[in-house]
Coordinates of C-alpha atoms in Angstrom, one line a residue:
M176 CA 28.6 -52.3 -25.2
G177 CA 31.7 -50.6 -23.5
K178 CA 31.9 -49.7 -19.9
R179 CA 31.2 -46.4 -18.3
Q180 CA 29.1 -45.3 -21.2
H181 CA 26.9 -43.2 -19.0
Q182 CA 29.5 -41.7 -16.9
K183 CA 28.9 -38.3 -18.1
D184 CA 25.1 -38.5 -17.8
K185 CA 24.9 -36.7 -14.3
M186 CA 21.6 -36.3 -12.6
Y187 CA 22.4 -32.6 -11.8
I188 CA 23.8 -29.3 -13.4
T189 CA 27.2 -28.2 -12.6
C190 CA 28.3 -24.7 -11.6
A191 CA 30.3 -24.1 -15.0
E192 CA 27.0 -25.3 -16.9
Y193 CA 24.6 -23.1 -14.9
T194 CA 27.0 -20.1 -15.5
H195 CA 28.1 -20.7 -19.1
F196 CA 25.2 -22.7 -20.6
Y197 CA 21.8 -22.5 -18.5
G198 CA 20.2 -20.3 -16.1
G199 CA 23.1 -17.9 -15.1
K200 CA 24.2 -17.3 -18.9
R201 CA 22.9 -14.1 -20.3
S202 CA 21.9 -14.6 -23.9
E203 CA 24.4 -12.6 -26.3
I204 CA 23.0 -10.0 -28.8
P205 CA 23.9 -11.2 -32.3
K206 CA 25.6 -8.6 -34.4
S207 CA 23.0 -9.5 -37.2
N208 CA 20.3 -8.3 -35.0
F209 CA 19.9 -4.7 -35.8
R210 CA 17.1 -2.7 -34.1
R211 CA 16.7 1.0 -35.3
L212 CA 16.2 3.7 -33.0
P213 CA 13.4 6.3 -34.3
F214 CA 15.0 9.7 -34.6
D215 CA 12.5 11.5 -32.4
H216 CA 13.6 9.2 -29.5
C217 CA 16.0 9.8 -26.8
S218 CA 19.1 7.2 -27.1
L219 CA 19.3 6.8 -23.2
S220 CA 15.7 6.4 -22.1
L221 CA 14.7 5.0 -25.5
Q222 CA 11.6 7.0 -25.4
P223 CA 10.3 9.9 -27.2
F224 CA 12.4 13.1 -26.2
E225 CA 10.7 16.2 -24.9
Y226 CA 13.7 18.6 -24.6
P227 CA 16.3 17.1 -27.4
M228 CA 20.2 17.8 -26.9
C229 CA 22.8 16.0 -29.1
T230 CA 26.4 15.5 -29.0
P231 CA 28.8 16.7 -31.1
E232 CA 28.6 13.1 -32.8
G233 CA 25.1 13.5 -33.4
I234 CA 23.4 11.3 -30.8
V235 CA 20.3 12.7 -29.5
F236 CA 19.5 12.5 -25.9
D237 CA 16.6 13.9 -23.6
L238 CA 17.8 16.8 -21.4
L239 CA 15.9 15.0 -18.4
S240 CA 17.7 11.8 -18.8
I241 CA 21.3 12.6 -20.1
V242 CA 21.9 15.2 -17.4
P243 CA 21.5 12.7 -14.4
W244 CA 23.5 10.2 -16.2
I245 CA 26.6 12.8 -16.7
K246 CA 26.3 13.6 -12.9
K247 CA 26.7 9.8 -12.1
F248 CA 28.9 8.3 -14.8
G249 CA 30.2 11.2 -16.8
T250 CA 30.4 9.3 -19.7
N251 CA 28.7 8.9 -23.3
P252 CA 26.0 6.2 -22.6
I253 CA 26.3 5.2 -26.2
S254 CA 30.4 4.9 -26.6
G255 CA 31.4 4.8 -23.1
E256 CA 33.8 8.0 -23.7
K257 CA 33.9 10.8 -21.6
L258 CA 31.3 13.6 -22.0
E259 CA 30.6 16.7 -20.2
A260 CA 27.3 18.6 -19.9
K261 CA 28.6 21.7 -21.6
S262 CA 29.3 19.9 -25.0
L263 CA 25.7 19.0 -25.4
I264 CA 24.0 21.2 -28.2
K265 CA 20.4 22.1 -27.6
L266 CA 18.1 20.9 -30.7
N267 CA 15.6 23.2 -32.3
F268 CA 13.0 21.1 -34.3
A269 CA 10.3 22.6 -36.5
K270 CA 6.8 21.3 -36.8
N271 CA 4.0 21.6 -39.3
N272 CA 0.5 22.1 -38.8
D273 CA 0.2 18.3 -38.2
G274 CA 2.6 18.4 -35.3
K275 CA 5.1 16.6 -37.3
Y276 CA 8.8 17.3 -37.5
H277 CA 10.0 18.7 -40.6
C278 CA 12.6 20.8 -42.2
P279 CA 12.1 24.4 -42.2
V280 CA 13.7 25.0 -45.6
L281 CA 12.2 22.2 -47.5
Y282 CA 9.2 21.6 -45.7
T283 CA 9.8 17.8 -45.9
V284 CA 8.7 15.7 -43.0
F285 CA 11.4 13.8 -41.1
T286 CA 11.2 9.9 -41.2
N287 CA 13.8 7.2 -39.7
N288 CA 15.4 7.2 -43.2
S289 CA 15.9 11.1 -43.5
H290 CA 19.5 12.3 -43.1
I291 CA 19.1 15.1 -40.7
V292 CA 21.6 17.6 -39.5
T293 CA 21.8 20.7 -37.2
N294 CA 23.6 23.7 -36.9
K295 CA 26.2 23.7 -33.7
L296 CA 25.9 27.5 -32.9
T297 CA 21.9 27.7 -33.3
G298 CA 20.7 24.3 -32.7
N299 CA 18.2 24.6 -35.8
V300 CA 17.8 21.2 -37.3
F301 CA 17.4 20.7 -41.4
S302 CA 17.4 17.6 -43.7
H303 CA 20.3 16.8 -45.6
E304 CA 20.3 13.8 -47.8
D305 CA 20.0 9.8 -47.0
P306 CA 21.6 8.3 -44.0
T307 CA 25.0 6.8 -44.4
N308 CA 26.1 5.9 -40.8
L309 CA 23.7 3.6 -39.2
D310 CA 25.8 2.7 -36.1
K311 CA 24.4 5.6 -34.1
F312 CA 21.0 4.3 -34.9
N313 CA 21.9 0.4 -33.8
V314 CA 20.2 0.3 -30.2
S315 CA 22.0 -3.3 -29.9
D316 CA 25.7 -1.6 -29.9
F317 CA 24.8 0.9 -27.1
F318 CA 27.2 1.1 -24.5
H319 CA 24.8 1.4 -21.7
V320 CA 22.6 -1.3 -23.1
K321 CA 25.3 -3.9 -23.4
N322 CA 26.6 -3.2 -20.1
N323 CA 23.0 -2.9 -18.5
L324 CA 23.7 0.6 -16.9
K325 CA 21.0 2.8 -16.0
V326 CA 20.4 5.7 -13.3
L327 CA 18.1 4.1 -10.9
D328 CA 15.0 5.8 -9.3
P329 CA 15.0 6.3 -5.6
D330 CA 11.8 5.0 -5.5
E331 CA 12.9 2.0 -7.3
E332 CA 15.8 1.4 -5.1
K333 CA 13.6 1.5 -2.1
A334 CA 11.1 -1.1 -3.7
K335 CA 14.1 -3.3 -4.1
L336 CA 14.4 -3.8 -0.8
D337 CA 10.9 -5.6 -0.6
P338 CA 11.8 -9.4 -1.3
G339 CA 8.7 -9.9 -3.7
Y340 CA 10.2 -7.1 -6.0
H341 CA 12.1 -9.6 -8.1
L342 CA 9.1 -11.9 -8.4
N343 CA 7.9 -11.1 -12.1
S344 CA 5.1 -13.0 -12.2
T345 CA 3.2 -15.1 -9.6
N346 CA -0.1 -17.2 -9.7
M347 CA -2.8 -17.2 -7.1
E348 CA -1.2 -20.1 -5.1
T349 CA 2.1 -18.6 -4.8
R350 CA 0.9 -15.4 -3.6
E351 CA -1.4 -17.3 -0.9
T352 CA 1.8 -19.2 0.1
L353 CA 3.7 -16.0 0.6
A354 CA 0.8 -14.3 2.3
E355 CA 0.8 -17.2 4.8
L356 CA 4.7 -17.4 5.2
Y357 CA 4.6 -13.5 5.9
K358 CA 1.7 -14.1 8.4
D359 CA 3.5 -17.0 10.0
Y360 CA 7.0 -15.0 10.2
K361 CA 5.5 -12.0 11.9
G362 CA 4.9 -14.5 14.9
D363 CA 8.8 -15.0 15.6
A364 CA 9.9 -14.4 18.8
L365 CA 12.6 -11.9 17.5
L366 CA 10.0 -9.9 15.5
A367 CA 7.9 -9.8 18.3
S368 CA 10.4 -8.4 20.6
T369 CA 11.1 -5.6 18.3
M370 CA 7.3 -4.8 17.6
K371 CA 5.9 -1.7 19.4
E372 CA 2.9 -2.5 21.4
P373 CA 0.1 0.2 20.6
Q374 CA -0.4 2.6 23.4
A375 CA -3.9 1.9 24.9
K376 CA -6.2 4.8 25.0
K377 CA -7.1 6.2 28.5
T378 CA -10.7 5.8 29.4
D379 CA -13.1 7.2 31.6
K380 CA -16.7 7.8 32.3
L381 CA -17.6 9.5 29.1
N382 CA -15.4 7.4 26.5
A383 CA -15.4 3.9 27.8
A384 CA -17.3 1.7 25.7
H385 CA -19.5 -1.2 26.9
Y386 CA -17.3 -3.6 25.0
S387 CA -13.6 -4.8 25.4
T388 CA -10.6 -4.2 23.5
G389 CA -10.6 -8.0 22.5
R390 CA -6.9 -8.4 23.5
V391 CA -7.8 -11.2 25.6
S392 CA -9.2 -13.4 22.8
A393 CA -6.7 -12.1 20.1
S394 CA -3.8 -13.3 22.3
F395 CA -5.3 -16.5 23.1
T396 CA -5.9 -17.4 19.3
S397 CA -2.9 -15.5 17.7
T398 CA 0.6 -16.3 18.6
A399 CA 1.7 -13.0 17.5
M400 CA -0.4 -11.3 20.2
T401 CA 1.4 -10.6 23.6
P402 CA -0.6 -12.7 26.2
A403 CA -3.1 -10.7 27.9
T404 CA -5.5 -11.8 30.9
E405 CA -7.3 -8.8 31.9
H406 CA -10.5 -7.3 29.9
T407 CA -10.2 -3.5 29.5
A408 CA -13.0 -1.5 28.0
D409 CA -12.5 -0.2 24.6
A410 CA -12.4 3.5 24.2
I411 CA -15.0 5.4 21.8
S412 CA -13.4 7.9 19.7
D413 CA -13.4 11.7 20.6
D414 CA -15.5 12.8 17.7
T415 CA -18.5 10.2 18.9
V416 CA -18.2 11.5 22.2
R417 CA -18.0 15.4 21.3
Y418 CA -20.7 14.9 18.8
S419 CA -22.9 13.3 21.4
Y420 CA -23.0 16.5 23.4
V421 CA -23.9 18.9 20.4
K422 CA -27.4 19.7 20.6
K423 CA -27.6 23.1 18.9
K424 CA -27.3 24.6 15.6
G425 CA -24.5 27.0 14.4
Y426 CA -25.1 30.3 12.9
V427 CA -22.4 32.2 10.6
R428 CA -22.8 35.2 8.6
L429 CA -20.8 35.4 5.2
H430 CA -19.8 39.1 4.3
T431 CA -19.4 39.2 0.4
N432 CA -18.9 42.0 -2.1
K433 CA -22.7 41.7 -3.0
G434 CA -23.9 41.6 0.5
D435 CA -24.2 39.4 3.7
I436 CA -25.6 36.0 3.9
N437 CA -27.0 34.6 7.0
L438 CA -26.3 30.7 7.5
E439 CA -28.1 28.1 9.9
L440 CA -25.9 25.0 10.2
Y441 CA -27.4 21.6 11.0
C442 CA -24.5 21.0 13.6
D443 CA -26.7 18.6 15.6
K444 CA -27.7 16.4 12.7
V445 CA -24.4 16.5 10.4
P446 CA -21.8 17.2 13.1
K447 CA -18.7 16.4 10.9
A448 CA -19.5 18.6 8.0
G449 CA -20.9 21.5 10.4
E450 CA -17.7 21.6 12.3
N451 CA -15.4 21.6 9.1
F452 CA -17.3 24.8 7.9
T453 CA -17.3 26.4 11.4
K454 CA -13.8 25.7 12.0
L455 CA -12.7 27.0 8.6
C456 CA -14.7 30.0 8.8
K457 CA -13.1 30.9 12.3
K458 CA -9.7 30.0 11.0
G459 CA -10.1 32.6 8.2
Y460 CA -9.6 30.0 5.6
Y461 CA -12.4 31.2 3.3
D462 CA -11.5 35.0 3.7
G463 CA -10.7 36.5 0.3
T464 CA -11.8 33.7 -1.7
V465 CA -14.0 33.6 -5.1
F466 CA -17.1 31.9 -5.9
H467 CA -15.8 30.2 -9.1
R468 CA -18.9 28.5 -10.6
S469 CA -22.2 30.0 -10.8
I470 CA -25.3 28.4 -12.8
R471 CA -28.3 30.3 -12.9
N472 CA -31.4 28.5 -11.7
F473 CA -29.1 25.9 -10.4
M474 CA -26.7 26.8 -7.8
I475 CA -23.2 28.9 -7.0
Q476 CA -20.1 27.1 -5.6
G477 CA -17.1 28.3 -3.7
G478 CA -14.6 27.4 -0.9
D479 CA -11.6 27.1 -3.0
P480 CA -8.8 29.3 -2.1
T481 CA -7.1 28.3 -5.7
G482 CA -10.3 29.4 -7.5
T483 CA -10.2 26.7 -9.9
G484 CA -12.3 24.0 -8.3
L485 CA -9.5 21.7 -8.0
G486 CA -8.1 22.9 -4.7
G487 CA -9.3 23.4 -1.1
E488 CA -8.7 21.0 2.2
S489 CA -10.7 20.2 5.1
F490 CA -10.0 21.2 8.6
W491 CA -8.3 18.1 9.4
G492 CA -6.2 18.0 6.1
K493 CA -7.8 14.9 4.5
P494 CA -11.2 14.3 3.3
F495 CA -14.2 13.4 5.4
K496 CA -16.9 10.7 4.8
D497 CA -20.5 12.0 3.7
E498 CA -23.2 12.4 6.3
F499 CA -26.8 11.6 4.4
R500 CA -29.9 12.2 6.7
P501 CA -33.4 11.3 5.2
N502 CA -34.9 14.3 6.8
L503 CA -32.5 16.9 4.9
S504 CA -32.8 17.4 1.3
H505 CA -32.0 19.6 -1.4
T506 CA -35.5 21.4 -1.3
G507 CA -36.1 25.0 -1.9
R508 CA -33.8 28.0 -2.2
G509 CA -30.9 28.6 -0.3
V510 CA -29.7 25.1 0.7
L511 CA -26.2 24.8 2.0
S512 CA -24.4 21.6 0.8
M513 CA -20.9 20.1 0.4
A514 CA -19.4 20.0 -3.0
N515 CA -17.2 16.8 -3.5
S516 CA -15.6 14.7 -6.4
G517 CA -17.1 11.4 -5.2
P518 CA -18.1 9.5 -2.5
N519 CA -16.6 10.3 1.0
T520 CA -14.4 13.1 -0.7
N521 CA -15.7 16.1 1.3
K522 CA -13.1 19.0 1.8
S523 CA -13.7 22.6 2.0
Q524 CA -15.8 23.6 -1.2
F525 CA -19.6 24.4 -0.8
F526 CA -22.5 25.4 -3.0
I527 CA -25.8 27.3 -2.3
T528 CA -28.8 26.2 -4.3
F529 CA -31.0 28.6 -6.2
R530 CA -33.9 26.3 -6.6
S531 CA -34.9 22.5 -5.4
C532 CA -32.5 19.9 -6.6
P533 CA -33.8 16.5 -5.2
Y534 CA -31.7 14.5 -7.6
L535 CA -28.6 15.7 -5.5
D536 CA -29.9 13.9 -2.4
R537 CA -27.5 11.1 -1.1
K538 CA -24.6 12.7 -3.4
H539 CA -24.1 15.7 -1.4
T540 CA -24.3 16.4 2.3
V541 CA -26.7 19.0 3.1
F542 CA -25.3 20.7 6.2
G543 CA -27.4 24.1 6.3
R544 CA -29.6 26.8 4.9
V545 CA -29.8 30.7 4.2
V546 CA -31.9 32.1 6.7
G547 CA -31.1 35.6 5.9
G548 CA -29.7 37.8 3.0
F549 CA -31.6 36.5 0.0
E550 CA -31.3 39.7 -1.7
A551 CA -27.3 39.2 -1.9
L552 CA -28.0 35.7 -3.2
T553 CA -30.3 37.1 -6.0
A554 CA -27.6 39.7 -6.9
M555 CA -25.1 36.7 -7.3
E556 CA -27.4 34.7 -9.5
N557 CA -28.2 37.8 -11.9
I558 CA -24.1 37.8 -12.7
E559 CA -23.8 36.3 -15.9
A560 CA -21.1 33.5 -16.2
D561 CA -19.0 32.0 -18.9
P562 CA -21.4 29.1 -20.5
K563 CA -18.2 27.1 -21.2
T564 CA -16.6 27.1 -17.8
D565 CA -19.4 28.4 -15.7
K566 CA -17.2 31.0 -14.1
P567 CA -18.9 34.4 -13.2
K568 CA -17.8 37.5 -15.4
S569 CA -17.5 39.8 -12.6
E570 CA -16.0 38.8 -9.7
I571 CA -17.9 37.4 -6.5
K572 CA -15.8 37.5 -3.6
L573 CA -16.3 36.0 0.2
L574 CA -14.7 39.0 2.0
S575 CA -14.8 37.2 5.3
A576 CA -17.1 35.0 7.7
T577 CA -18.2 35.6 11.4
V578 CA -19.3 32.5 13.6
F579 CA -22.0 33.9 15.9
V580 CA -23.0 30.3 17.6
D581 CA -20.1 27.8 17.8
P582 CA -21.9 24.4 19.5
Y583 CA -18.6 22.7 19.5
E584 CA -16.9 24.9 21.9
E585 CA -19.9 24.7 24.2
A586 CA -19.7 20.7 24.0
D587 CA -16.0 20.9 24.3
A588 CA -16.3 23.1 27.9
Q589 CA -19.3 20.9 29.0
I590 CA -16.9 17.9 28.4
A591 CA -14.0 19.4 30.3
A592 CA -16.3 20.2 33.1
E593 CA -17.8 16.8 33.4
R594 CA -14.3 15.4 33.4
Q595 CA -13.2 17.6 36.0
K596 CA -16.1 16.8 38.0
E597 CA -15.6 13.3 37.8
L598 CA -11.7 13.6 38.8
E599 CA -12.7 15.6 41.7
K600 CA -15.2 12.9 42.6
Q601 CA -12.7 10.3 42.2
E602 CA -9.9 12.3 44.5
E603 CA -12.8 12.6 47.3
D604 CA -13.8 8.8 47.1
R605 CA -10.0 7.9 47.5
A606 CA -9.9 10.4 50.4
Q607 CA -12.7 8.8 52.2
T608 CA -11.5 5.3 51.4
S609 CA -8.0 6.1 52.8
L610 CA -9.6 7.6 56.1
S611 CA -12.0 4.6 56.7
Q612 CA -9.1 2.3 56.0
R613 CA -7.0 4.1 58.7
K614 CA -10.0 4.1 61.4
T615 CA -10.3 0.2 60.8
K616 CA -6.7 -0.4 61.2
A617 CA -7.0 1.9 64.5
D618 CA -10.0 0.0 65.5
Q619 CA -8.5 -3.4 65.0
A620 CA -5.4 -2.9 66.8
P621 CA -5.6 -4.5 70.3
K622 CA -5.4 -1.8 73.3
T623 CA -2.7 -2.4 75.9
F624 CA -3.5 -1.6 79.6
K625 CA -0.1 -2.2 81.2
A626 CA 3.6 -3.0 80.4
G627 CA 5.0 -6.4 80.4
I628 CA 3.1 -9.8 80.4
G629 CA -0.7 -9.6 80.2
K630 CA -0.5 -6.3 79.1
Y631 CA -3.8 -6.8 76.9
I632 CA -6.1 -7.8 79.8
N633 CA -8.2 -5.3 81.3
P634 CA -8.0 -5.3 85.0
V635 CA -11.4 -4.1 85.7
T636 CA -13.1 -7.1 83.6
S637 CA -10.9 -9.6 85.3
T638 CA -12.1 -8.6 88.9
T639 CA -15.7 -8.3 88.4
T640 CA -15.8 -11.7 86.5
K641 CA -13.6 -13.5 89.2
R642 CA -15.7 -16.7 90.7
P643 CA -16.0 -16.6 94.4
A644 CA -14.5 -19.3 96.6
V645 CA -16.8 -22.5 97.7
E646 CA -17.0 -22.8 101.7
D647 CA -15.9 -26.0 103.2
S648 CA -19.3 -27.3 105.0
G649 CA -18.5 -30.9 105.6
P650 CA -17.4 -33.9 104.3
S651 CA -17.6 -34.2 100.6
T652 CA -20.8 -35.7 98.7
S653 CA -19.1 -36.5 95.6
G654 CA -19.3 -40.1 96.7
A655 CA -23.0 -40.1 97.2
K656 CA -25.1 -42.1 94.8
K657 CA -26.7 -40.1 92.3
A658 CA -30.4 -40.5 92.0
K659 CA -31.2 -41.8 88.6
G660 CA -33.2 -39.8 86.5
K661 CA -36.7 -41.2 84.9
T662 CA -37.0 -41.4 81.3
G663 CA -39.9 -41.2 79.6
F664 CA -39.9 -44.4 77.5
G665 CA -39.6 -46.4 80.8
D666 CA -42.6 -44.9 82.3
F667 CA -46.1 -46.9 81.4
S668 CA -48.2 -45.3 83.8
S669 CA -50.1 -43.3 81.5
W670 CA -51.1 -46.2 79.2

């Protein structure tokens, strides 16, 4: 056996091999691989066309695809030559009763083997004979296919910024690994320095919760959180605070072309739906709208400015959640309820029942009832409607709405008054505290009686507490023997 026989058996792939043979090598399109483009497809998008246009060479494009291409590249995507939009010819295809393209003269249906021609002046399309030039239908030879040229969608370009865009298929393990990686990466110091801290909502006596924000425990267990050492009370949402002060019902009058209808709103039980309807009425949102749906012995529906049943927005601009109450049911005539397209999709549309509909409970939010104007409601029910669309044949119009009682304004005023009272109380307590602190400091300060050394000594007190001098009455008795005191333990006379 010769030496160096395995010299070229390398355990790695070189750059040249990777580029020209393996991963980096694009597979060439063989010339024999012919793919036929259907005649009713755009040569650029390779999809069925809607607004067919063609070049003087007879290459068909869709108007919505070729115009952006010409604006960006200015070339023919098939041949790569220069192309202008004014040179395009609009095609007028004729269709038979089955919706298929056919020749308007011979009435023969076009197929992929039909020779199709067009009049350059009118754009009308006719049948000629069997095709002889198949190059214009060969997708493999298209210039934009071979060079991979396309007009990118702005949304697609934005999506490419995401690193996961280029991952075509991933299994569950890969997705979990990437999710863990993204989670760990958020804790990076550089990223943490650029993250904006959420602004803490100010709390007071009204909206302070009995639980904390949890930032202390979160910062202790997560490296992505900024360390926090002080517990702060969480803030209750404004709606929760406001709705706790709503104790009354609302009253609204609807002025229609069939009469007035008085409504009582259950604002104390379903505050969200009640506020939405009240605010929209005060805003004039319902003025001039029509009741677009009416079914006898069932209900009448309105509240859509478009009059189609597909429009309408809530007062907040987005759908709000359902509010189901066990004591509110679609029982009786004149029940006011929210119309929706599914769970938690309430907007502006509402309906009034003509009879009991208990099967609508827990599907639609009941938020009021009719308390006056049943004659107008009966007049609306008597108007005939189209059996296919349920649209009244004669217009039932809501001219305007008048709000008599708005409990939400009263609740807002009460909350504002309580907060103002609380602020005044805090200011008063702060003033009393500062005054008491000043008095305490003044009392604790030592009193001066004179200048110089001993200025804090009271001369009156010092003279009254001075000890008198002892007179000399003879020799000192300090040397005399002191009498020894008796101790109880050494005396046994009582025994």
